[in-house]
XYZ file of C-alpha atoms in Angstrom:
460
model
C -33.889 -1.506 -50.434
C -37.656 -1.295 -51.014
C -39.485 1.683 -49.553
C -42.870 1.049 -51.135
C -44.367 0.093 -47.775
C -43.587 3.567 -46.406
C -46.101 6.036 -47.881
C -44.437 9.210 -46.591
C -40.704 8.872 -45.934
C -39.793 10.998 -42.975
C -39.214 10.968 -39.238
C -42.255 8.849 -38.397
C -41.351 6.140 -40.892
C -37.746 6.068 -39.698
C -38.687 5.750 -36.022
C -41.085 2.913 -36.797
C -38.441 0.950 -38.704
C -35.260 1.618 -36.742
C -36.042 -1.043 -34.135
C -36.611 -3.821 -36.667
C -34.107 -3.066 -39.406
C -30.459 -4.117 -39.270
C -28.138 -1.439 -37.958
C -26.353 -0.748 -41.249
C -29.669 -0.537 -43.083
C -30.949 1.981 -40.526
C -27.807 4.084 -40.943
C -28.188 4.111 -44.725
C -31.889 4.895 -44.358
C -31.253 7.953 -42.189
C -28.460 9.168 -44.480
C -30.825 8.896 -47.439
C -33.564 10.833 -45.621
C -31.122 13.575 -44.621
C -29.735 13.926 -48.131
C -33.205 14.168 -49.674
C -34.333 16.598 -46.923
C -37.197 14.307 -46.013
C -36.156 14.869 -42.406
C -35.539 18.547 -41.738
C -35.401 21.058 -38.863
C -33.287 20.602 -35.767
C -35.788 18.712 -33.617
C -36.503 15.981 -36.140
C -32.836 15.485 -37.054
C -31.787 15.351 -33.399
C -34.526 12.851 -32.549
C -33.675 10.577 -35.466
C -29.959 10.707 -34.603
C -30.561 9.855 -30.942
C -32.750 6.851 -31.804
C -30.194 5.588 -34.312
C -27.301 5.868 -31.850
C -29.304 4.052 -29.199
C -29.888 1.244 -31.688
C -26.154 1.123 -32.515
C -25.126 0.940 -28.851
C -27.698 -1.765 -28.119
C -26.482 -3.912 -31.019
C -22.764 -3.327 -30.467
C -20.797 -5.972 -28.558
C -18.838 -3.846 -26.116
C -15.424 -5.434 -25.580
C -13.550 -2.146 -25.442
C -14.858 1.360 -24.831
C -12.528 2.794 -27.467
C -14.148 0.566 -30.096
C -17.603 1.873 -29.209
C -16.383 5.482 -29.290
C -14.760 4.921 -32.671
C -17.953 3.335 -33.974
C -20.074 6.315 -32.869
C -17.568 8.771 -34.342
C -17.600 7.053 -37.737
C -21.410 7.021 -37.865
C -21.536 10.650 -36.723
C -19.162 11.702 -39.487
C -21.318 9.953 -42.079
C -24.488 11.620 -40.799
C -22.867 15.059 -40.638
C -21.512 14.661 -44.169
C -24.976 13.684 -45.420
C -26.426 17.032 -44.292
C -23.761 19.499 -43.065
C -26.304 22.278 -42.481
C -28.150 20.308 -39.800
C -25.751 20.994 -36.938
C -28.073 19.354 -34.415
C -26.922 15.962 -35.744
C -23.347 16.645 -34.682
C -24.520 18.067 -31.355
C -26.340 14.844 -30.460
C -23.354 12.726 -31.518
C -21.077 14.788 -29.251
C -23.449 14.403 -26.323
C -23.620 10.631 -26.790
C -19.821 10.455 -26.931
C -19.695 12.481 -23.725
C -22.116 10.031 -22.084
C -19.911 7.091 -23.093
C -16.752 8.721 -21.763
C -18.370 9.743 -18.480
C -19.835 6.286 -17.888
C -16.533 4.628 -18.775
C -14.665 6.902 -16.363
C -17.130 6.225 -13.558
C -16.972 2.499 -14.297
C -13.171 2.555 -14.183
C -13.083 4.540 -10.953
C -15.641 2.200 -9.431
C -13.561 -0.811 -10.444
C -10.419 0.651 -8.881
C -12.279 1.451 -5.673
C -13.728 -2.059 -5.564
C -10.304 -3.640 -6.096
C -8.827 -1.468 -3.355
C -11.635 -2.456 -0.975
C -11.186 -6.132 -1.827
C -7.443 -5.920 -1.139
C -8.034 -4.123 2.144
C -10.620 -6.642 3.324
C -8.422 -9.553 2.263
C -5.479 -8.339 4.351
C -7.355 -6.800 7.288
C -7.812 -10.212 8.923
C -4.056 -10.854 9.122
C -2.677 -7.342 9.505
C -2.802 -7.197 13.302
C -1.399 -10.679 13.697
C 1.480 -10.080 11.261
C 2.496 -6.766 12.798
C 2.300 -8.165 16.330
C 4.447 -11.152 15.428
C 6.941 -8.851 13.737
C 7.169 -6.741 16.866
C 7.862 -9.757 19.064
C 10.495 -11.081 16.663
C 12.311 -7.752 16.227
C 12.326 -6.359 19.740
C 16.163 -6.261 19.928
C 17.597 -3.915 17.275
C 21.190 -2.857 16.756
C 22.702 0.112 14.996
C 23.855 -2.165 12.163
C 20.282 -2.357 10.815
C 19.292 1.281 10.158
C 16.596 0.372 7.633
C 14.558 -1.373 10.306
C 14.945 1.635 12.554
C 13.661 3.921 9.789
C 10.586 1.752 9.398
C 9.624 1.351 13.049
C 10.642 4.655 14.574
C 8.966 7.983 14.057
C 11.390 10.773 13.050
C 10.432 12.680 16.178
C 10.696 9.669 18.533
C 13.884 9.230 20.609
C 16.461 6.931 19.020
C 17.790 3.981 21.044
C 21.452 4.131 21.966
C 24.013 1.404 21.423
C 25.461 1.742 24.936
C 25.535 -1.541 26.832
C 24.088 0.133 29.893
C 20.905 0.913 28.032
C 20.077 -2.417 26.381
C 16.468 -2.136 27.527
C 15.903 1.237 25.835
C 15.294 -0.130 22.370
C 12.417 -2.210 23.644
C 10.982 0.703 25.582
C 11.439 3.096 22.671
C 9.966 0.696 20.137
C 6.689 0.372 22.022
C 6.573 3.840 23.510
C 3.888 4.990 20.981
C 2.343 1.851 19.476
C -0.606 3.745 17.903
C 1.582 6.054 15.838
C 3.838 3.166 14.906
C 1.049 1.382 13.071
C 0.467 4.450 10.891
C 4.094 4.953 9.891
C 5.129 1.808 7.997
C 6.790 3.793 5.169
C 8.347 6.620 7.182
C 12.027 7.456 6.818
C 14.435 9.875 8.436
C 12.851 12.819 6.602
C 9.516 14.412 7.543
C 7.652 12.738 4.664
C 3.856 12.706 4.471
C 2.035 9.629 5.677
C 1.023 7.244 2.923
C -2.677 6.484 3.121
C -3.416 5.064 -0.348
C -1.960 2.461 -2.629
C -2.270 4.857 -5.590
C -0.326 7.672 -3.923
C 2.404 5.157 -3.157
C 3.160 4.852 -6.864
C 4.192 8.507 -7.035
C 6.741 8.295 -4.188
C 10.468 8.519 -4.965
C 12.355 5.234 -5.173
C 14.798 6.394 -2.513
C 12.271 5.740 0.207
C 12.287 2.548 2.174
C 10.640 -0.437 0.604
C 7.470 -1.407 2.493
C 7.185 -4.897 3.908
C 5.212 -7.241 1.709
C 2.833 -8.385 4.429
C 1.243 -4.975 4.988
C -2.096 -4.118 3.382
C -2.202 -2.454 -0.015
C 1.394 -3.236 -1.013
C 0.739 -5.855 -3.661
C 0.296 -4.744 -7.283
C -3.332 -4.488 -8.483
C -2.862 -7.381 -10.914
C -2.288 -9.739 -7.978
C -5.404 -8.789 -6.051
C -7.545 -11.382 -7.778
C -7.097 -14.297 -10.159
C -7.089 -13.689 -13.886
C -10.369 -15.508 -14.397
C -12.112 -13.374 -11.783
C -10.760 -10.202 -13.393
C -11.978 -11.303 -16.825
C -15.455 -12.001 -15.450
C -15.608 -8.627 -13.704
C -14.455 -6.865 -16.901
C -17.151 -8.636 -18.912
C -19.871 -7.695 -16.420
C -18.635 -4.094 -16.293
C -18.841 -3.746 -20.083
C -22.393 -5.062 -20.015
C -23.282 -2.598 -17.297
C -21.571 0.155 -19.302
C -23.733 -0.530 -22.339
C -26.881 -0.427 -20.222
C -25.794 2.847 -18.642
C -25.015 4.407 -22.035
C -28.435 3.364 -23.364
C -30.028 4.914 -20.298
C -28.107 8.137 -20.945
C -29.288 8.232 -24.574
C -32.867 7.677 -23.445
C -32.506 10.675 -21.154
C -31.464 12.729 -24.184
C -34.540 11.483 -26.083
C -36.788 12.389 -23.158
C -35.204 15.829 -23.069
C -35.977 16.318 -26.777
C -39.619 15.414 -26.126
C -39.953 17.751 -23.132
C -37.785 20.680 -24.162
C -40.703 22.892 -25.263
C -42.627 22.354 -22.042
C -39.524 23.118 -19.988
C -38.908 26.357 -21.860
C -42.580 27.288 -21.572
C -42.235 27.124 -17.801
C -40.416 30.481 -17.929
C -43.139 32.229 -19.939
C -44.817 33.995 -17.009
C -41.488 35.546 -16.026
C -41.009 37.260 -19.389
C -44.498 38.068 -20.725
C -46.579 40.626 -18.850
C -50.106 41.962 -19.040
C -51.119 44.029 -22.106
C -47.783 43.585 -23.830
C -47.443 43.472 -27.600
C -45.267 40.554 -28.725
C -43.905 40.166 -32.237
C -42.849 36.755 -33.467
C -41.914 35.036 -36.698
C -42.492 31.620 -38.332
C -44.484 28.670 -37.034
C -42.191 27.580 -34.204
C -43.710 25.038 -31.838
C -41.401 26.247 -29.071
C -42.629 29.839 -29.425
C -46.264 28.808 -29.627
C -46.136 26.712 -26.457
C -44.336 29.591 -24.761
C -47.148 31.962 -25.720
C -49.882 29.497 -24.774
C -48.349 29.007 -21.335
C -48.285 32.747 -20.747
C -51.886 33.047 -21.968
C -53.109 30.970 -19.017
C -52.604 33.971 -16.700
C -51.825 36.944 -18.939
C -53.721 38.956 -21.527
C -51.516 40.224 -24.326
C -51.338 40.692 -28.095
C -49.231 38.716 -30.555
C -48.209 40.046 -33.958
C -47.172 37.401 -36.457
C -44.995 38.302 -39.427
C -46.026 36.180 -42.380
C -42.569 34.734 -43.210
C -43.201 34.582 -46.944
C -42.403 32.581 -49.079
C -41.042 29.598 -47.134
C -42.932 29.649 -43.824
C -46.148 31.505 -44.585
C -48.305 28.362 -44.736
C -47.122 27.268 -41.313
C -47.720 30.747 -39.940
C -51.283 30.746 -41.258
C -51.782 27.356 -39.613
C -50.668 28.670 -36.235
C -52.922 31.725 -36.464
C -56.037 29.999 -37.756
C -55.608 26.586 -36.151
C -56.565 24.793 -39.383
C -54.338 22.564 -41.472
C -54.634 22.320 -45.219
C -54.383 18.781 -46.627
C -51.554 19.670 -49.006
C -49.352 20.970 -46.182
C -50.312 18.462 -43.508
C -47.387 16.163 -44.200
C -44.883 19.014 -44.229
C -46.191 20.333 -40.901
C -46.558 17.011 -39.126
C -44.433 18.222 -36.203
C -46.060 21.676 -36.154
C -49.746 20.740 -36.091
C -51.270 22.304 -33.000
C -54.443 21.181 -31.303
C -55.302 24.676 -30.103
C -54.829 27.969 -31.928
C -53.613 31.119 -30.230
C -56.957 32.822 -30.795
C -58.791 29.997 -29.054
C -56.547 30.502 -26.026
C -57.750 34.110 -25.684
C -54.736 35.750 -27.334
C -55.301 38.655 -29.704
C -53.433 37.639 -32.883
C -52.559 39.995 -35.736
C -51.047 38.721 -38.994
C -48.947 41.216 -40.959
C -46.863 41.029 -44.138
C -43.105 41.094 -43.748
C -42.826 44.515 -45.402
C -44.591 46.260 -42.484
C -42.313 44.969 -39.726
C -40.234 48.134 -39.438
C -43.298 50.373 -39.351
C -45.001 48.474 -36.557
C -41.901 47.790 -34.476
C -42.268 51.069 -32.590
C -45.386 49.692 -30.866
C -43.861 46.333 -29.944
C -42.677 45.613 -26.403
C -40.468 42.607 -27.190
C -39.635 40.183 -29.983
C -39.717 36.435 -29.286
C -38.093 34.181 -31.858
C -37.209 30.545 -32.403
C -33.942 29.426 -33.943
C -32.421 26.678 -36.037
C -29.051 26.581 -34.286
C -26.990 28.740 -31.905
C -23.300 29.062 -32.744
C -20.322 29.319 -30.402
C -20.050 33.119 -30.646
C -23.667 33.629 -29.570
C -24.992 34.260 -33.053
C -27.849 32.216 -34.427
C -29.043 30.733 -37.688
C -32.810 31.082 -38.049
C -35.470 31.286 -40.738
C -34.866 33.712 -43.585
C -36.165 37.169 -42.690
C -35.177 37.025 -39.016
C -32.194 39.310 -39.532
C -34.438 42.078 -40.879
C -36.651 41.761 -37.802
C -33.623 41.787 -35.495
C -32.193 44.917 -37.113
C -35.567 46.674 -36.931
C -35.875 45.764 -33.246
C -32.340 47.008 -32.599
C -33.125 50.321 -34.293
C -36.186 50.800 -32.065
C -34.441 49.500 -28.894
C -36.843 46.568 -28.607
C -35.413 43.563 -26.738
C -35.074 40.280 -28.634
C -35.660 37.011 -26.764
C -34.626 33.737 -28.432
C -36.037 30.386 -27.300
C -33.790 27.369 -27.856
C -33.112 23.936 -26.464
C -29.569 23.047 -25.493
C -29.475 20.454 -28.278
C -29.257 23.425 -30.683
C -26.115 24.841 -29.051
C -23.235 24.129 -31.395
C -19.474 24.515 -30.741
C -18.955 25.697 -34.333
C -17.791 29.289 -34.614
C -19.195 31.548 -37.335
C -15.985 32.325 -39.229
C -17.835 31.835 -42.516
C -21.621 31.778 -42.388
C -22.240 31.148 -46.085
C -21.867 27.331 -45.808
C -24.526 27.369 -43.076
C -27.138 29.080 -45.254
C -29.294 26.654 -47.201
C -31.068 27.697 -50.385
C -34.550 26.451 -51.170
C -36.750 26.220 -54.212
C -36.330 29.422 -56.212
C -39.714 28.932 -57.889
C -41.402 30.243 -54.740
C -39.927 33.664 -55.477
C -39.912 33.749 -59.237
C -42.257 31.576 -61.266
C -40.646 29.493 -63.961
C -43.595 30.070 -66.245
C -41.942 33.353 -67.174
C -39.318 31.543 -69.221
C -37.723 34.489 -71.030
C -36.991 36.376 -67.821
C -35.832 33.283 -65.915
C -33.074 32.644 -68.434
C -31.653 36.119 -67.807
C -31.906 36.276 -64.016
C -30.274 34.184 -61.308
C -32.642 33.708 -58.362
C -31.761 32.443 -54.884
C -34.195 31.592 -52.138
C -32.269 31.347 -48.833
C -34.001 29.352 -46.132
C -31.935 30.764 -43.260
C -30.408 33.993 -42.037
C -27.457 34.560 -39.754
C -28.108 36.952 -36.860
C -24.972 38.293 -35.113
C -24.845 38.018 -31.321
C -24.974 41.778 -30.699
C -28.589 41.830 -31.927
C -29.794 39.250 -29.370
C -30.602 40.332 -25.828
C -31.593 37.079 -24.114
C -31.539 33.325 -24.690
C -34.002 31.101 -22.832
C -33.157 27.392 -22.734
C -34.565 24.316 -21.053
C -31.921 24.341 -18.284
């Protein structure tokens, strides 16, 4: 498939083409971008996944909810296999599946309630007339018909006798409490609970008396409406289900766009006057958090350089200028206002001085790539050193994360979650003789155990 019309393959190009391309072509396009790492970091991968799933749901002909769920699961497995280290992709797929199941359950419960209401309304017009006519026809009962007595008499009501001198007692006893009689159509000789719903009737033992067929709610649900009417209602419900699922996915997309602003709303509760804050990497979430606090607080921010993978982004955050050669790589991290312009005192330090300066820091605020099920996190390489230094100096660590980064995966083995980058940033390949003798790795992420983190702040 030609990509010559897209100058810079990435998130922007995918979002502009996902609405016009065929669904399968969009899936292959996103898989290709994930494999080539042209879409990276949790926010971009989650956004691309949500837009793709919305396109799939909109184009899918929903005849059965299980088919739609299976379709989403297959696509999610392909996306996760394309880039296993981007756990945000699987998180978004799970949330979309949850939306589908919740909407399907609500749709099914609504359909059952509607059918029950239709059956009740259909029989309510004739209920009084049928019961009254039955009473007039069956005024004289004998002891040879005990089933009728079990239906019409309350267990606590006096039983009519078969003595000839009391022939009028059955009539008097039958209409002694007419109000309670209407509410006990299924009562028997035992003190059984009153049946108030057609669905609870299905769980009753078969030994109980069979209800008369002319009472409301006794017909099976399949007989409540004609087959053609049921087919039409099922078709309309599936259409409504697709619209509701799309609306749920759009809410997820809106959440991804607003997550930083929602987290920043808690900034004034955690940053105080004249504090010294240490942070790491060029996280948009952290920067908006600091800018929000700067509107009413005066404090100092110390930035660790995050060399060699994130130092250019860190310099961009501090200075507020973007170099042309890194503009494309920092398209989602370009800020319109630097921290210094907001009145924040910013200090840039090399990574080697973190432990020495930690004694003067009040708290550490960090961003993260993903949060695992045990409370540990995977973040930019170098974060673990900062966390251990803060723990040694008893400095609290605050981690900012959106809920789309919360993963159910447990950290039994963290090595598969650590991605390695270009080793040439650490050791230049121009030194050919030494390169052939040394194996160099450049990890892009670190795993921080949960005991080193003091507080998580999310958008909820």
